[in-house]
Amino acid sequence: EIVLTQSPATLSLSPGERGTLSCRASQSVTSNLAWYQQRPGQSPRLLIYDASNRATGIPARFSGSGSGTDFTLTITSLEPEDFAVYYCQQRATWPLTFGAGTKLEI
Amino acid sequence: EMQLLESGGGLVQPGGSLRLSCSASGFTFSSFAMGWVRQAPGKGLQWVSSIGGNGATTFYADSVKGRFTISRDNSKNTLYLHMNSLRAEDTAIYYCAKDPIPAASLGSNWFGPWGQGTLVTVSS
C-alpha cells in the first residue's frame, strides 16, 4: 500500500498570505495524485486531480504541482473560506489511499 | 444539479449488518463509477470500495474485503453498500462519491462530488 505523508499537520496563516501544503508518497505515483478540501461540518470537495488540473469550479488561486513522490498544493492569497483541512489521495495502485490531512488554520 | 443522498446509517451491534444507500440525481448515473469513502469521528478519510458504471468491476479495501459488498441499481439511480460482521472500528461517516470522469467500467478513481454522508455506529 502506498502511504501518503502530508506536512505540516497544521499550518497557521492569515488571510491574504500564501499557503503551501506538501504531500509525499512512499513510492512513485507519477502524476496520479489529487487534492481535496474539507471545511468544518462539510463533505470533502475535489480541488486538483492528476497532480495539477483544477476541478470544475475551483478558483485559480488553487494550484497543484509535482510528480513522482513529492507534491505541493499552493493557495495564493488565502480567503477566509480556505481555512479547512486538505487531503491528498493517490490512484496509482490499489488500494486507493489518502494522506492524514493538513489543517489550515487562521 | 448533481445530488447524492446517503441513507441507512444508524446504531448496530458488533457482528450485525447494515445496508447503506446512495440516491443519485442530476447526471446519467450508469455512465459513472461510484465509490464509498469513510471517516471515523475526528479522523481522516479512508477509501472503502469502488464500482464501475456498469457494475461489473468492484474493488475493496483489505479491511472490509469479505464483509462488505458494493452494488448498484442503474434503473433506480442508487448505489448500495451491504455491510456484514460489523466491528467497532467500522464506526464512521460513510460518504458516497461520484467519479468525475464518465466510464463504462472503473473511471478515474478520483471522487467528486460527494454526498453529505451517513453515520454508522457499531457499539453494544
Coordinates of N, CA and C in Angstrom, one line a residue:
Chain A
E1 N 0.8 -1.2 0.0 CA 0.0 0.0 0.0 C 0.9 1.3 0.0
I2 N 0.5 2.2 -0.8 CA 1.2 3.5 -0.8 C 0.8 4.4 0.3
V3 N 1.8 4.8 1.1 CA 1.5 5.7 2.2 C 1.8 7.2 1.7
L4 N 0.8 8.0 2.0 CA 1.0 9.5 1.7 C 1.2 10.2 3.0
T5 N 2.2 11.0 3.1 CA 2.6 11.7 4.3 C 2.4 13.2 4.0
Q6 N 1.5 13.9 4.7 CA 1.2 15.3 4.5 C 1.9 16.1 5.6
S7 N 2.5 17.2 5.1 CA 3.1 18.2 6.1 C 2.9 19.6 5.7
P8 N 2.8 20.5 6.7 CA 2.8 20.2 8.1 C 1.4 19.6 8.5
A9 N 1.3 19.1 9.7 CA 0.0 18.7 10.2 C -1.0 19.8 10.3
T10 N -0.4 21.0 10.8 CA -1.2 22.2 11.0 C -0.4 23.3 10.4
L11 N -1.1 24.2 9.7 CA -0.4 25.4 9.1 C -1.2 26.6 9.5
S12 N -0.6 27.5 10.3 CA -1.3 28.7 10.7 C -0.9 29.9 9.9
L13 N -1.8 30.5 9.2 CA -1.6 31.7 8.3 C -2.7 32.7 8.5
S14 N -2.5 33.8 7.8 CA -3.5 34.9 7.9 C -4.2 35.0 6.5
P15 N -5.4 35.5 6.4 CA -6.0 35.8 5.1 C -5.1 36.8 4.3
G16 N -5.0 36.5 3.0 CA -4.1 37.2 2.1 C -2.7 36.6 2.0
E17 N -2.3 35.8 2.9 CA -1.0 35.1 2.8 C -1.1 33.9 1.8
R18 N 0.1 33.4 1.5 CA 0.2 32.3 0.6 C 0.4 31.0 1.4
G19 N -0.4 30.0 1.0 CA -0.3 28.7 1.7 C 0.4 27.6 0.9
T20 N 1.3 26.9 1.4 CA 2.0 25.8 0.7 C 1.9 24.5 1.5
L21 N 1.2 23.5 0.9 CA 1.0 22.2 1.6 C 1.7 21.2 0.8
S22 N 2.3 20.2 1.6 CA 3.1 19.1 1.0 C 2.5 17.8 1.1
C23 N 2.7 16.9 0.2 CA 2.2 15.5 0.2 C 3.4 14.7 -0.4
R24 N 3.9 13.7 0.4 CA 4.9 12.9 -0.1 C 4.5 11.4 -0.1
A25 N 4.7 10.7 -1.2 CA 4.3 9.3 -1.4 C 5.4 8.4 -1.1
S26 N 5.1 7.2 -0.5 CA 6.1 6.2 -0.2 C 6.8 5.6 -1.4
Q27 N 6.2 5.7 -2.5 CA 6.7 5.2 -3.8 C 6.1 6.1 -4.9
S28 N 6.7 6.1 -6.1 CA 6.2 6.9 -7.1 C 4.8 6.7 -7.5
V29 N 4.0 7.7 -7.6 CA 2.7 7.7 -8.1 C 2.5 8.4 -9.5
T30 N 3.7 8.7 -10.1 CA 3.8 9.6 -11.3 C 2.9 10.8 -11.1
S31 N 1.9 11.1 -11.8 CA 1.0 12.2 -11.6 C -0.3 11.9 -11.1
N32 N -0.5 10.7 -10.5 CA -1.8 10.2 -10.1 C -2.1 10.6 -8.7
L33 N -2.2 11.9 -8.5 CA -2.5 12.5 -7.2 C -3.6 13.5 -7.3
A34 N -4.4 13.6 -6.3 CA -5.5 14.6 -6.2 C -5.4 15.3 -4.8
W35 N -6.1 16.4 -4.8 CA -6.2 17.2 -3.5 C -7.7 17.5 -3.3
Y36 N -8.1 17.3 -2.0 CA -9.4 17.6 -1.6 C -9.4 18.6 -0.4
Q37 N -10.5 19.4 -0.3 CA -10.7 20.3 0.8 C -11.9 19.9 1.6
Q38 N -11.8 19.9 2.9 CA -12.9 19.6 3.7 C -13.1 20.7 4.7
R39 N -14.1 21.5 4.6 CA -14.5 22.6 5.5 C -15.2 21.9 6.7
P40 N -15.1 22.6 7.9 CA -15.8 22.0 9.1 C -17.2 21.7 8.9
G41 N -17.6 20.5 9.2 CA -19.0 20.1 9.1 C -19.5 19.8 7.7
Q42 N -18.6 19.8 6.7 CA -19.0 19.6 5.3 C -18.3 18.4 4.7
S43 N -18.8 17.9 3.6 CA -18.2 16.8 2.9 C -16.9 17.3 2.2
P44 N -16.0 16.4 1.8 CA -14.8 16.8 1.1 C -15.2 17.3 -0.3
R45 N -14.4 18.1 -0.9 CA -14.5 18.6 -2.3 C -13.3 18.4 -3.1
L46 N -13.4 17.9 -4.3 CA -12.2 17.7 -5.2 C -11.7 19.1 -5.6
L47 N -10.4 19.3 -5.4 CA -9.8 20.6 -5.9 C -8.9 20.4 -7.1
I48 N -8.0 19.4 -7.0 CA -7.0 19.2 -8.0 C -6.9 17.7 -8.3
Y49 N -6.8 17.4 -9.6 CA -6.6 16.0 -10.0 C -5.5 15.9 -11.0
D50 N -5.0 14.7 -11.1 CA -3.8 14.5 -12.0 C -2.7 15.4 -11.6
A51 N -2.5 15.7 -10.3 CA -1.4 16.5 -9.7 C -1.6 18.0 -10.0
S52 N -2.1 18.4 -11.1 CA -2.0 19.8 -11.4 C -3.3 20.4 -12.1
N53 N -4.3 19.6 -12.3 CA -5.5 20.0 -13.0 C -6.6 20.5 -12.0
R54 N -7.0 21.7 -12.1 CA -8.1 22.2 -11.3 C -9.4 21.5 -11.7
A55 N -10.2 21.1 -10.7 CA -11.5 20.6 -10.9 C -12.5 21.7 -11.3
T56 N -13.6 21.3 -11.8 CA -14.6 22.3 -12.3 C -15.0 23.2 -11.1
G57 N -15.0 24.5 -11.4 CA -15.4 25.5 -10.4 C -14.4 25.9 -9.4
I58 N -13.2 25.3 -9.4 CA -12.2 25.7 -8.4 C -11.5 26.9 -8.8
P59 N -11.4 27.9 -7.8 CA -10.8 29.2 -8.2 C -9.3 29.0 -8.5
A60 N -8.8 30.0 -9.3 CA -7.5 29.9 -9.9 C -6.4 30.1 -8.8
R61 N -6.8 30.5 -7.6 CA -5.8 30.7 -6.5 C -5.3 29.3 -6.0
F62 N -6.0 28.3 -6.4 CA -5.5 26.9 -6.0 C -4.7 26.3 -7.2
S63 N -3.5 25.8 -6.9 CA -2.7 25.2 -7.9 C -2.0 24.0 -7.3
G64 N -1.8 23.0 -8.1 CA -1.1 21.8 -7.7 C 0.2 21.6 -8.6
S65 N 1.2 21.0 -8.0 CA 2.4 20.7 -8.8 C 3.1 19.5 -8.2
G66 N 4.0 19.0 -9.0 CA 4.8 17.8 -8.5 C 4.5 16.6 -9.4
S67 N 5.4 15.6 -9.2 CA 5.3 14.3 -9.8 C 6.2 13.3 -9.1
G68 N 5.9 12.0 -9.3 CA 6.7 11.0 -8.7 C 6.3 10.8 -7.2
T69 N 7.1 11.4 -6.3 CA 6.8 11.2 -4.9 C 6.5 12.5 -4.1
D70 N 6.8 13.6 -4.7 CA 6.7 14.9 -4.0 C 5.7 15.8 -4.7
F71 N 4.7 16.3 -3.9 CA 3.6 17.1 -4.5 C 3.3 18.3 -3.6
T72 N 2.8 19.4 -4.2 CA 2.5 20.6 -3.5 C 1.2 21.2 -3.9
L73 N 0.4 21.6 -2.9 CA -0.8 22.4 -3.2 C -0.5 23.8 -2.7
T74 N -0.7 24.7 -3.6 CA -0.4 26.1 -3.3 C -1.7 26.9 -3.4
I75 N -1.9 27.7 -2.3 CA -3.1 28.6 -2.3 C -2.6 30.0 -2.2
T76 N -2.7 30.8 -3.3 CA -2.2 32.1 -3.2 C -3.3 33.0 -2.6
S77 N -2.9 34.0 -1.8 CA -3.8 35.0 -1.2 C -5.0 34.3 -0.6
L78 N -4.8 33.7 0.6 CA -5.8 33.0 1.3 C -7.1 33.8 1.5
E79 N -8.2 33.2 1.2 CA -9.5 33.8 1.6 C -10.0 33.1 2.9
P80 N -10.9 33.8 3.6 CA -11.5 33.2 4.9 C -12.0 31.8 4.7
E81 N -12.7 31.5 3.6 CA -13.3 30.2 3.3 C -12.3 29.1 3.0
D82 N -11.0 29.5 2.8 CA -10.0 28.5 2.5 C -9.4 27.8 3.8
F83 N -9.8 28.3 5.0 CA -9.3 27.7 6.2 C -10.1 26.4 6.4
A84 N -9.4 25.3 6.3 CA -10.1 24.0 6.2 C -9.0 22.9 6.4
V85 N -9.4 21.6 6.2 CA -8.5 20.5 6.2 C -8.3 20.1 4.7
Y86 N -7.1 19.8 4.3 CA -6.8 19.4 3.0 C -6.2 18.0 3.0
Y87 N -6.7 17.2 2.1 CA -6.2 15.8 2.0 C -5.6 15.5 0.6
C88 N -4.6 14.8 0.5 CA -4.2 14.3 -0.8 C -4.6 12.8 -1.0
Q89 N -4.7 12.3 -2.2 CA -5.1 11.0 -2.5 C -4.4 10.5 -3.7
Q90 N -4.0 9.2 -3.7 CA -3.3 8.6 -4.9 C -4.2 7.5 -5.5
R91 N -4.1 7.4 -6.8 CA -4.8 6.3 -7.5 C -3.9 5.5 -8.3
A92 N -2.6 5.6 -8.1 CA -1.6 4.8 -8.9 C -1.8 3.3 -8.7
T93 N -2.0 2.9 -7.5 CA -2.2 1.5 -7.2 C -3.3 1.3 -6.2
W94 N -3.9 0.0 -6.2 CA -4.9 -0.3 -5.2 C -4.2 -0.8 -4.0
P95 N -4.7 -0.5 -2.8 CA -5.9 0.3 -2.5 C -5.6 1.8 -2.7
L96 N -6.7 2.5 -3.1 CA -6.6 4.0 -3.1 C -6.3 4.4 -1.7
T97 N -5.4 5.4 -1.5 CA -5.1 5.9 -0.2 C -5.1 7.4 -0.1
F98 N -5.4 7.9 1.1 CA -5.4 9.3 1.4 C -4.3 9.6 2.4
G99 N -3.8 10.8 2.4 CA -3.0 11.3 3.4 C -3.8 11.6 4.7
A100 N -3.1 11.9 5.8 CA -3.7 12.2 7.1 C -4.3 13.6 7.2
G101 N -4.0 14.4 6.2 CA -4.5 15.8 6.2 C -3.6 16.8 6.8
T102 N -3.8 18.0 6.2 CA -3.2 19.2 6.8 C -4.3 20.2 7.1
K103 N -4.3 20.6 8.4 CA -5.3 21.6 8.8 C -4.7 23.0 8.6
L104 N -5.4 23.8 7.8 CA -5.0 25.2 7.6 C -5.9 26.1 8.4
E105 N -5.2 26.7 9.4 CA -6.0 27.5 10.4 C -5.6 28.9 10.4
I106 N -6.5 29.8 10.8 CA -6.2 31.2 10.9 C -5.3 31.5 12.1
Chain B
E1 N -28.7 20.0 -11.3 CA -27.6 20.0 -10.3 C -27.4 18.5 -9.8
M2 N -26.2 18.1 -9.7 CA -25.9 16.8 -9.2 C -26.1 16.7 -7.7
Q3 N -26.8 15.6 -7.3 CA -27.0 15.4 -5.9 C -26.8 13.9 -5.6
L4 N -26.2 13.7 -4.4 CA -26.0 12.4 -3.9 C -26.5 12.4 -2.4
L5 N -27.5 11.5 -2.1 CA -28.1 11.5 -0.8 C -28.0 10.1 -0.2
E6 N -27.2 10.0 0.8 CA -27.0 8.7 1.5 C -28.0 8.5 2.6
S7 N -28.3 7.2 2.9 CA -29.3 6.9 3.9 C -28.9 5.5 4.4
G8 N -29.5 5.1 5.5 CA -29.3 3.7 6.0 C -28.4 3.6 7.2
G9 N -27.7 4.7 7.6 CA -26.9 4.6 8.7 C -27.6 4.4 10.0
G10 N -26.9 4.2 11.1 CA -27.5 4.0 12.4 C -26.7 3.3 13.4
L11 N -27.2 2.9 14.5 CA -26.5 2.2 15.6 C -26.8 0.7 15.3
V12 N -25.7 -0.1 15.3 CA -25.8 -1.5 15.2 C -24.8 -2.2 16.1
Q13 N -25.2 -3.4 16.6 CA -24.3 -4.1 17.5 C -23.1 -4.8 16.7
P14 N -22.0 -5.0 17.4 CA -20.9 -5.7 16.8 C -21.4 -7.0 16.2
G15 N -20.9 -7.4 15.0 CA -21.4 -8.6 14.4 C -22.6 -8.4 13.5
G16 N -23.3 -7.3 13.6 CA -24.5 -7.0 12.9 C -24.3 -6.6 11.5
S17 N -25.4 -6.3 10.8 CA -25.4 -5.9 9.4 C -26.2 -4.6 9.2
L18 N -25.8 -4.0 8.1 CA -26.5 -2.8 7.7 C -26.4 -2.6 6.2
R19 N -27.3 -2.0 5.6 CA -27.2 -1.6 4.2 C -27.4 -0.1 4.0
L20 N -26.3 0.5 3.4 CA -26.4 1.9 3.1 C -26.8 2.1 1.6
S21 N -27.6 3.2 1.4 CA -28.0 3.5 0.1 C -27.5 4.9 -0.3
C22 N -27.3 5.1 -1.6 CA -27.0 6.5 -2.0 C -27.8 6.7 -3.3
S23 N -28.7 7.7 -3.1 CA -29.6 8.0 -4.3 C -29.0 9.2 -5.1
A24 N -28.9 9.0 -6.4 CA -28.2 9.9 -7.2 C -29.2 10.6 -8.1
S25 N -28.9 11.9 -8.4 CA -29.8 12.6 -9.4 C -28.9 13.7 -10.0
G26 N -29.4 14.2 -11.2 CA -28.8 15.3 -11.9 C -27.7 14.9 -12.8
F27 N -27.5 13.6 -13.1 CA -26.5 13.1 -14.0 C -26.9 11.7 -14.5
T28 N -26.3 11.2 -15.6 CA -26.6 9.9 -16.1 C -25.8 8.9 -15.2
F29 N -26.5 8.3 -14.2 CA -25.9 7.5 -13.2 C -25.1 6.4 -13.8
S30 N -25.6 5.7 -14.7 CA -24.9 4.5 -15.3 C -23.6 4.8 -16.0
S31 N -23.4 6.0 -16.3 CA -22.2 6.4 -17.0 C -21.0 6.7 -16.1
F32 N -21.1 6.6 -14.8 CA -20.1 7.0 -13.9 C -19.8 5.9 -12.9
A33 N -18.5 5.6 -12.6 CA -18.1 4.8 -11.5 C -18.5 5.6 -10.2
M34 N -18.7 4.8 -9.1 CA -19.0 5.4 -7.8 C -18.2 4.7 -6.8
G35 N -18.1 5.4 -5.6 CA -17.3 4.8 -4.5 C -17.9 5.2 -3.2
W36 N -17.4 4.5 -2.2 CA -17.7 4.8 -0.8 C -16.4 5.1 -0.1
V37 N -16.4 6.2 0.7 CA -15.2 6.6 1.5 C -15.8 6.9 2.9
R38 N -15.0 6.5 3.9 CA -15.5 6.7 5.3 C -14.5 7.5 6.1
Q39 N -15.1 8.1 7.1 CA -14.3 9.0 8.0 C -14.7 8.7 9.4
A40 N -13.8 8.1 10.2 CA -14.1 7.9 11.6 C -14.1 9.2 12.3
P41 N -14.9 9.3 13.4 CA -15.0 10.6 14.1 C -13.7 11.2 14.4
G42 N -13.5 12.5 14.0 CA -12.3 13.2 14.2 C -11.1 12.8 13.4
K43 N -11.3 11.8 12.5 CA -10.1 11.3 11.8 C -10.1 11.7 10.3
G44 N -9.2 11.1 9.6 CA -9.1 11.4 8.1 C -10.0 10.5 7.3
L45 N -9.7 10.5 6.0 CA -10.5 9.8 5.0 C -9.9 8.4 4.7
Q46 N -10.8 7.4 4.5 CA -10.4 6.1 4.2 C -11.2 5.6 3.1
W47 N -10.7 5.2 1.9 CA -11.4 4.6 0.8 C -11.9 3.2 1.3
V48 N -13.1 2.9 0.9 CA -13.7 1.6 1.3 C -13.9 0.7 0.1
S49 N -14.6 1.3 -1.0 CA -14.9 0.4 -2.1 C -15.3 1.3 -3.3
S50 N -15.1 0.7 -4.5 CA -15.5 1.4 -5.8 C -16.1 0.4 -6.7
I51 N -17.0 0.9 -7.6 CA -17.7 0.1 -8.5 C -17.8 0.8 -9.9
G52 N -17.6 0.1 -11.0 CA -17.7 0.7 -12.3 C -19.1 1.1 -12.6
G53 N -19.3 1.8 -13.7 CA -20.6 2.3 -14.1 C -21.5 1.2 -14.5
N54 N -21.0 0.1 -15.0 CA -21.9 -1.0 -15.4 C -22.0 -2.0 -14.3
G55 N -21.4 -1.8 -13.2 CA -21.5 -2.7 -12.0 C -20.7 -3.9 -12.1
A56 N -19.9 -4.1 -13.2 CA -19.2 -5.4 -13.4 C -17.9 -5.4 -12.6
T57 N -17.3 -4.3 -12.3 CA -16.0 -4.2 -11.7 C -16.1 -3.6 -10.3
T58 N -15.5 -4.3 -9.4 CA -15.5 -3.8 -8.0 C -14.2 -3.9 -7.3
F59 N -13.9 -3.0 -6.4 CA -12.6 -3.1 -5.6 C -13.0 -2.8 -4.2
Y60 N -12.2 -3.4 -3.3 CA -12.4 -3.2 -1.8 C -11.1 -3.0 -1.1
A61 N -11.2 -2.2 0.0 CA -10.1 -2.1 0.9 C -9.9 -3.4 1.6
D62 N -8.7 -3.8 2.0 CA -8.5 -5.1 2.7 C -9.3 -5.1 4.0
S63 N -9.5 -4.0 4.6 CA -10.1 -4.0 5.9 C -11.6 -4.4 5.8
V64 N -12.2 -4.3 4.7 CA -13.6 -4.6 4.5 C -13.9 -5.8 3.6
K65 N -12.8 -6.3 2.9 CA -13.0 -7.3 1.9 C -13.6 -8.6 2.6
G66 N -14.6 -9.2 2.0 CA -15.2 -10.3 2.5 C -16.4 -10.0 3.5
R67 N -16.4 -8.8 3.9 CA -17.5 -8.4 4.9 C -18.5 -7.4 4.2
F68 N -18.0 -6.5 3.3 CA -18.8 -5.5 2.7 C -19.0 -5.9 1.2
T69 N -20.1 -5.5 0.6 CA -20.4 -5.7 -0.8 C -20.9 -4.4 -1.4
I70 N -20.3 -3.9 -2.4 CA -20.8 -2.7 -3.1 C -21.6 -3.2 -4.3
S71 N -22.7 -2.5 -4.6 CA -23.6 -2.8 -5.7 C -24.3 -1.6 -6.2
R72 N -24.9 -1.7 -7.3 CA -25.7 -0.5 -7.8 C -26.9 -1.0 -8.6
D73 N -27.9 -0.2 -8.6 CA -29.1 -0.5 -9.5 C -29.2 0.7 -10.4
N74 N -28.8 0.6 -11.6 CA -28.8 1.7 -12.5 C -30.2 2.1 -12.9
S75 N -31.2 1.2 -12.8 CA -32.5 1.6 -13.1 C -33.2 2.4 -12.0
K76 N -32.6 2.4 -10.8 CA -33.1 3.2 -9.7 C -32.1 4.3 -9.3
N77 N -31.0 4.5 -10.1 CA -30.0 5.5 -9.8 C -29.5 5.4 -8.4
T78 N -29.3 4.2 -7.9 CA -28.9 4.0 -6.5 C -27.7 3.1 -6.3
L79 N -26.8 3.6 -5.4 CA -25.6 2.8 -5.1 C -25.9 2.2 -3.7
Y80 N -25.3 1.1 -3.4 CA -25.5 0.4 -2.2 C -24.2 0.0 -1.6
L81 N -24.2 -0.2 -0.2 CA -23.1 -0.8 0.5 C -23.7 -1.7 1.5
H82 N -23.5 -3.0 1.3 CA -24.0 -4.0 2.2 C -22.9 -4.3 3.2
M83 N -23.1 -4.1 4.5 CA -22.1 -4.3 5.5 C -22.5 -5.4 6.4
N84 N -21.6 -6.5 6.5 CA -21.9 -7.6 7.4 C -20.7 -7.7 8.4
S85 N -20.9 -8.4 9.5 CA -19.9 -8.7 10.5 C -19.3 -7.4 10.9
L86 N -20.1 -6.4 11.3 CA -19.6 -5.1 11.6 C -18.8 -5.1 12.9
R87 N -17.8 -4.3 12.9 CA -16.9 -4.1 14.1 C -16.9 -2.7 14.6
A88 N -16.4 -2.5 15.8 CA -16.3 -1.2 16.4 C -15.5 -0.2 15.5
E89 N -14.5 -0.8 14.8 CA -13.6 0.1 14.0 C -14.3 0.5 12.7
D90 N -15.5 0.0 12.4 CA -16.2 0.4 11.2 C -17.0 1.6 11.5
T91 N -17.0 2.1 12.8 CA -17.8 3.3 13.1 C -17.2 4.5 12.4
A92 N -18.1 5.2 11.6 CA -17.6 6.3 10.8 C -18.8 6.9 10.1
I93 N -18.5 8.1 9.5 CA -19.4 8.7 8.5 C -19.1 8.0 7.2
Y94 N -20.0 7.5 6.5 CA -19.8 6.9 5.2 C -20.3 7.8 4.1
Y95 N -19.4 8.2 3.2 CA -19.8 9.1 2.1 C -19.8 8.3 0.8
C96 N -20.8 8.6 0.0 CA -20.8 8.1 -1.4 C -20.2 9.2 -2.2
A97 N -19.5 8.9 -3.3 CA -18.9 9.9 -4.1 C -18.9 9.4 -5.6
K98 N -19.0 10.3 -6.5 CA -19.1 10.1 -7.9 C -17.7 10.3 -8.5
D99 N -17.4 9.4 -9.5 CA -16.2 9.7 -10.3 C -16.5 10.8 -11.2
P100 N -15.6 11.8 -11.3 CA -15.9 12.9 -12.2 C -15.8 12.6 -13.7
I101 N -15.2 11.5 -14.1 CA -14.9 11.1 -15.5 C -15.9 10.0 -15.9
P102 N -16.7 10.2 -17.0 CA -17.6 9.1 -17.4 C -16.8 7.9 -17.9
A103 N -17.2 6.7 -17.5 CA -16.6 5.4 -18.0 C -17.6 4.3 -17.7
A104 N -17.6 3.3 -18.7 CA -18.5 2.1 -18.5 C -18.0 1.3 -17.4
S105 N -16.7 1.1 -17.2 CA -16.2 0.3 -16.1 C -15.6 1.3 -15.1
L106 N -14.5 1.0 -14.4 CA -14.0 2.0 -13.5 C -13.4 3.2 -14.2
G107 N -13.6 4.4 -13.6 CA -13.2 5.6 -14.3 C -11.8 6.1 -13.8
S108 N -11.8 7.3 -13.3 CA -10.5 8.0 -13.0 C -10.1 7.6 -11.6
N109 N -11.0 7.1 -10.8 CA -10.7 6.8 -9.3 C -10.4 8.1 -8.5
W110 N -10.9 9.2 -9.0 CA -11.0 10.4 -8.2 C -12.4 10.5 -7.7
F111 N -12.7 11.4 -6.8 CA -14.0 11.4 -6.2 C -14.5 12.9 -6.1
G112 N -15.6 13.1 -6.9 CA -16.2 14.4 -6.8 C -17.4 14.5 -7.7
P113 N -18.6 14.9 -7.2 CA -18.8 15.4 -5.9 C -19.1 14.3 -4.9
W114 N -19.3 14.6 -3.6 CA -19.6 13.7 -2.5 C -20.9 14.0 -2.0
G115 N -21.6 13.0 -1.4 CA -22.8 13.2 -0.6 C -22.5 13.8 0.7
Q116 N -23.6 14.0 1.5 CA -23.4 14.6 2.8 C -23.0 13.6 3.9
G117 N -23.1 12.3 3.6 CA -22.6 11.2 4.5 C -23.7 10.7 5.4
T118 N -23.6 9.5 5.8 CA -24.5 8.9 6.8 C -23.6 8.2 7.9
L119 N -24.0 8.4 9.1 CA -23.2 7.9 10.3 C -23.6 6.5 10.6
V120 N -22.6 5.6 10.7 CA -22.7 4.3 11.2 C -22.0 4.1 12.5
T121 N -22.7 3.7 13.5 CA -22.1 3.5 14.8 C -22.2 2.0 15.2
V122 N -21.1 1.4 15.4 CA -21.1 0.0 15.8 C -20.7 -0.1 17.3
S123 N -21.7 -0.5 18.1 CA -21.5 -0.5 19.6 C -22.5 -1.3 20.2
S124 N -22.1 -1.9 21.4 CA -23.1 -2.7 22.1 C -23.7 -1.9 23.2

